[in-house]
Short mmCIF file of C-alpha atoms and ligand atoms in Angstrom, two decimals:
data_model
loop_
_atom_site.label_atom_id
_atom_site.label_comp_id
_atom_site.label_asym_id
_atom_site.label_seq_id
_atom_site.Cartn_x
_atom_site.Cartn_y
_atom_site.Cartn_z
CA MET A 253 38.86 -27.63 2.28
CA ARG A 254 40.29 -29.04 5.45
CA MET A 255 38.49 -31.17 8.02
CA ILE A 256 39.90 -31.32 11.56
CA THR A 257 38.41 -34.01 13.79
CA LEU A 258 38.58 -32.36 17.22
CA GLY A 259 36.64 -35.13 18.98
CA THR A 260 36.12 -38.61 17.56
CA GLY A 261 34.59 -40.52 20.46
CA HIS A 262 31.01 -41.35 21.39
CA GLY A 263 28.85 -40.95 24.52
CA ASN A 264 31.67 -41.62 26.98
CA PHE A 265 35.06 -39.96 27.15
CA THR A 266 37.83 -42.46 26.67
CA GLY A 267 41.57 -42.19 27.27
CA THR A 268 42.11 -41.14 23.66
CA ARG A 269 38.90 -39.71 22.25
CA TYR A 270 36.81 -36.68 23.19
CA LYS A 271 33.15 -36.34 22.28
CA SER A 272 31.98 -35.56 18.77
CA ALA A 273 33.18 -32.27 17.20
CA THR A 274 34.45 -31.74 13.66
CA LEU A 275 35.83 -28.48 12.33
CA PHE A 276 35.79 -27.51 8.65
CA GLU A 277 38.06 -24.80 7.21
CA ILE A 278 36.79 -23.75 3.82
CA ALA A 279 38.17 -20.75 1.91
CA GLY A 280 39.38 -19.23 5.17
CA ARG A 281 36.04 -19.67 6.92
CA LEU A 282 35.36 -21.93 9.89
CA TYR A 283 32.36 -24.17 10.52
CA LEU A 284 31.80 -26.66 13.32
CA LEU A 285 29.76 -29.86 13.00
CA ASP A 286 28.58 -31.02 16.40
CA CYS A 287 29.87 -29.59 19.63
CA GLY A 288 30.64 -32.40 22.02
CA SER A 289 32.80 -31.45 24.98
CA PRO A 290 35.45 -30.03 25.07
CA ALA A 291 35.18 -28.51 21.59
CA ALA A 292 36.08 -24.95 22.65
CA ALA A 293 39.16 -26.13 24.56
CA SER A 294 40.27 -28.22 21.57
CA MET A 295 40.03 -25.15 19.34
CA ARG A 296 41.93 -23.05 21.88
CA ARG A 297 44.77 -25.57 21.98
CA ARG A 298 45.08 -25.23 18.22
CA GLU A 299 44.99 -21.43 18.59
CA ILE A 300 41.82 -21.21 16.49
CA PRO A 301 39.59 -18.43 17.88
CA CYS A 302 36.05 -19.69 18.50
CA ARG A 303 34.69 -16.24 17.58
CA ASP A 304 35.84 -16.91 13.99
CA LEU A 305 33.23 -19.68 13.60
CA ARG A 306 30.69 -18.73 10.93
CA ALA A 307 28.28 -21.46 11.95
CA VAL A 308 27.77 -24.46 14.21
CA PHE A 309 25.59 -27.34 12.98
CA ASN A 310 24.21 -29.86 15.46
CA THR A 311 23.14 -33.31 14.16
CA HIS A 312 21.07 -34.12 17.27
CA MET A 313 20.72 -33.07 20.87
CA HIS A 314 22.46 -35.98 22.58
CA LEU A 315 25.00 -34.83 25.15
CA ASP A 316 28.01 -36.10 23.21
CA HIS A 317 27.06 -33.83 20.27
CA ILE A 318 25.97 -30.66 22.07
CA GLY A 319 27.37 -30.74 25.62
CA GLY A 320 30.31 -28.47 24.74
CA LEU A 321 28.05 -25.65 23.53
CA PRO A 322 27.88 -23.48 26.70
CA ASP A 323 31.68 -23.28 26.82
CA LEU A 324 31.80 -22.58 23.10
CA LEU A 325 29.22 -19.77 23.33
CA TYR A 326 31.20 -18.27 26.20
CA ALA A 327 34.41 -18.45 24.15
CA ILE A 328 32.73 -16.93 21.08
CA THR A 329 31.42 -13.92 23.01
CA ARG A 330 34.18 -13.37 25.60
CA TYR A 331 36.49 -11.11 23.57
CA PRO A 332 34.42 -9.99 20.60
CA VAL A 333 35.72 -8.19 17.53
CA ALA A 334 33.78 -5.93 15.19
CA GLY A 335 31.61 -7.74 12.67
CA GLN A 336 31.82 -11.22 14.15
CA HIS A 337 28.71 -13.39 14.05
CA THR A 338 28.03 -17.08 14.52
CA ASP A 339 24.87 -18.92 13.42
CA VAL A 340 24.03 -21.89 15.64
CA TYR A 341 21.76 -24.57 14.18
CA LEU A 342 20.23 -26.85 16.83
CA ALA A 343 18.55 -30.11 15.79
CA GLU A 344 15.63 -29.27 18.09
CA ASN A 345 14.11 -25.95 19.11
CA ARG A 346 15.68 -25.77 22.58
CA THR A 347 16.95 -22.20 22.60
CA ALA A 348 14.86 -21.28 25.66
CA GLU A 349 16.29 -24.18 27.69
CA LEU A 350 19.80 -23.35 26.51
CA TYR A 351 19.40 -19.71 27.55
CA GLY A 352 18.04 -20.90 30.91
CA PHE A 353 21.16 -22.98 31.49
CA MET A 354 23.37 -20.04 30.44
CA HIS A 355 21.51 -17.65 32.76
CA ALA A 356 22.05 -20.15 35.59
CA MET A 357 25.78 -19.75 34.94
CA HIS A 358 25.51 -15.93 34.83
CA LEU A 359 26.20 -15.82 31.10
CA SER A 360 24.56 -13.34 28.74
CA GLU A 361 22.71 -14.19 25.52
CA HIS A 362 24.69 -11.87 23.25
CA PRO A 363 22.20 -11.73 20.34
CA GLU A 364 24.57 -9.28 18.61
CA TYR A 365 27.08 -12.11 18.11
CA LEU A 366 24.88 -15.22 18.10
CA SER A 367 21.79 -16.34 16.18
CA PHE A 368 20.00 -19.60 16.92
CA HIS A 369 18.11 -21.61 14.32
CA THR A 370 16.35 -24.96 14.30
CA VAL A 371 17.45 -27.55 11.75
CA THR A 372 14.73 -28.64 9.34
CA GLU A 373 14.84 -31.00 6.37
CA GLY A 374 16.42 -29.48 3.25
CA THR A 375 19.03 -26.80 2.62
CA ILE A 376 19.47 -24.81 5.83
CA PHE A 377 22.59 -22.76 5.13
CA ARG A 378 24.27 -21.12 2.17
CA ASP A 379 26.89 -18.38 2.45
CA GLY A 380 28.54 -18.46 -0.96
CA VAL A 381 31.28 -20.78 0.32
CA LEU A 382 29.38 -23.65 1.93
CA SER A 383 25.94 -25.10 1.42
CA VAL A 384 24.50 -27.41 4.11
CA THR A 385 21.53 -29.68 3.50
CA ALA A 386 19.93 -31.53 6.42
CA ILE A 387 18.80 -35.10 5.80
CA PRO A 388 16.56 -36.63 8.50
CA THR A 389 17.69 -39.91 10.10
CA ASP A 390 16.09 -42.02 12.83
CA HIS A 391 18.83 -42.24 15.47
CA ILE A 392 16.47 -40.85 18.13
CA ALA A 393 13.09 -42.58 18.00
CA ARG A 394 10.15 -40.19 17.51
CA PRO A 395 6.39 -40.53 17.29
CA GLU A 396 4.97 -41.27 13.82
CA GLY A 397 4.45 -38.04 11.87
CA SER A 398 6.43 -35.80 14.24
CA ALA A 399 9.27 -33.55 13.06
CA PRO A 400 12.71 -35.19 12.69
CA VAL A 401 15.19 -34.59 15.52
CA THR A 402 18.25 -36.36 14.12
CA PHE A 403 20.03 -35.36 10.94
CA ALA A 404 22.85 -36.20 8.59
CA PHE A 405 24.35 -33.22 6.74
CA LEU A 406 25.41 -32.89 3.13
CA LEU A 407 28.14 -30.27 2.83
CA GLU A 408 28.77 -28.82 -0.62
CA ALA A 409 31.84 -26.65 -1.12
CA GLU A 410 34.65 -26.22 -3.63
CA GLY A 411 32.87 -28.62 -6.03
CA LYS A 412 32.87 -31.45 -3.47
CA ARG A 413 30.03 -33.21 -1.70
CA ILE A 414 30.75 -34.38 1.86
CA LEU A 415 28.14 -36.56 3.54
CA TYR A 416 28.38 -36.37 7.36
CA SER A 417 26.24 -39.16 8.80
CA GLY A 418 25.68 -38.01 12.37
CA ASP A 419 24.49 -40.89 14.56
CA LEU A 420 22.39 -43.62 12.96
CA ARG A 421 19.91 -46.33 13.91
CA SER A 422 21.19 -49.72 15.02
CA ASP A 423 19.83 -51.49 11.91
CA PHE A 424 21.49 -48.92 9.60
CA ALA A 425 18.15 -48.58 7.74
CA ASP A 426 18.28 -44.78 8.01
CA PHE A 427 21.66 -44.40 6.32
CA PRO A 428 21.19 -41.60 3.75
CA GLU A 429 21.07 -42.64 0.07
CA THR A 430 22.47 -39.22 -0.93
CA GLU A 431 25.42 -39.41 -3.33
CA ALA A 432 28.68 -37.88 -2.15
CA ASP A 433 32.40 -37.77 -2.91
CA VAL A 434 33.43 -38.25 0.70
CA LEU A 435 31.54 -40.04 3.45
CA VAL A 436 32.27 -39.15 7.09
CA CYS A 437 30.43 -41.86 8.98
CA GLU A 438 29.87 -42.63 12.63
CA ALA A 439 31.21 -46.04 13.77
CA THR A 440 29.31 -46.88 16.92
CA HIS A 441 25.64 -47.76 16.54
CA TYR A 442 25.41 -50.44 13.83
CA ARG A 443 27.01 -53.71 12.71
CA PRO A 444 29.91 -53.09 10.28
CA GLU A 445 28.87 -56.14 8.23
CA ARG A 446 25.59 -54.40 7.38
CA ALA A 447 27.29 -51.07 6.60
CA ALA A 448 29.82 -52.79 4.32
CA GLU A 449 26.95 -54.19 2.22
CA VAL A 450 25.51 -50.69 1.81
CA PHE A 451 28.86 -48.96 1.11
CA ARG A 452 29.62 -51.50 -1.65
CA THR A 453 26.71 -50.04 -3.66
CA LYS A 454 28.08 -46.47 -3.39
CA LYS A 455 30.71 -44.56 -5.34
CA TYR A 456 32.52 -42.68 -2.59
CA GLU A 457 36.07 -41.53 -3.31
CA ARG A 458 36.94 -41.66 0.36
CA LEU A 459 35.41 -42.96 3.56
CA ILE A 460 36.40 -41.62 6.99
CA PHE A 461 35.03 -43.00 10.24
CA ASN A 462 34.48 -40.83 13.30
CA HIS A 463 32.39 -41.33 16.48
CA VAL A 464 34.45 -44.49 16.99
CA HIS A 465 33.12 -47.17 19.33
CA ASP A 466 35.37 -48.72 22.00
CA PRO A 467 35.97 -52.09 20.26
CA TRP A 468 37.61 -50.20 17.36
CA HIS A 469 40.04 -48.22 19.53
CA GLY A 470 43.75 -48.96 19.50
CA GLU A 471 45.80 -50.58 16.77
CA GLU A 472 44.17 -53.97 17.01
CA GLY A 473 40.66 -52.50 17.18
CA GLU A 474 41.29 -50.31 14.14
CA ARG A 475 42.63 -53.28 12.18
CA LYS A 476 39.50 -55.22 13.06
CA LEU A 477 37.15 -52.40 12.01
CA LEU A 478 38.97 -51.87 8.70
CA SER A 479 38.86 -55.62 7.99
CA TYR A 480 35.10 -55.33 7.40
CA TYR A 481 35.70 -52.88 4.56
CA THR A 482 38.57 -54.44 2.59
CA ALA A 483 36.26 -55.12 -0.40
CA LEU A 484 35.55 -51.40 -0.91
CA SER A 485 37.37 -49.73 -3.78
CA CYS A 486 37.87 -46.38 -2.00
CA PRO A 487 40.35 -45.62 0.80
CA VAL A 488 38.89 -46.14 4.27
CA GLU A 489 40.35 -44.26 7.26
CA ILE A 490 39.62 -43.98 10.97
CA ALA A 491 39.85 -40.45 12.37
CA HIS A 492 41.55 -39.64 15.67
CA ASP A 493 41.30 -36.52 17.82
CA GLY A 494 43.36 -33.79 16.17
CA ASP A 495 43.66 -35.44 12.75
CA GLU A 496 43.52 -33.19 9.70
CA PHE A 497 42.12 -34.24 6.32
CA ASP A 498 42.47 -32.29 3.08
CA LEU A 499 39.27 -33.01 1.20
ZN1 ZN B 581 26.76 -39.86 19.57
ZN1 ZN B 582 23.35 -39.95 19.62
#
């Protein structure tokens, strides 16, 4: 499978990184994890038709992970082909608000091409190629006992397990214990010293950082971030916009 990091930044655009959006190509099928702006434009530049997306999975409803969705929905439905369909999994049940925003822009709902679902804990998607399991995290604070609104995702495909962290809590206490071959982890909200302690207890084959915070941008910043993880036995990489990873 191939992972293409379309956007590797955080809440603010920077000179080099767009907001969070990660494309997976698995057995000829396309899946998008998070839809920060300008995800649809990034796909267009690569000549990847948005209407080919089988599913979009949203880790949480912060702007930098969902703000590119109206443009993406427009692109998916603009020039449809027979049989196309995209499942959109939102971390919160906000379909009515999303439709309201689309109506305000004179866009149609196109239920024939789009289905909306709400992410819940457990396996939410299985199409014979990819299985996606949602693991609640605590990035967005919520009242005791209420439904989770922030998720990590475990992707299982081609015999591999990819753990995609989504955004995490500042104390890193919500980092998922789930075993995986590859960890794709955000690098903004927590202290790397704490994360390094946790990663040392894991058996990842590969660790890739996305959602990269400003201090870790540029050559010197990247060197500094990687210096926290030199004791790990697996390769550690920092993703950039447009990078491709064969997993
Ligand atoms: Zn974020
Ligand atoms: Zn967030």
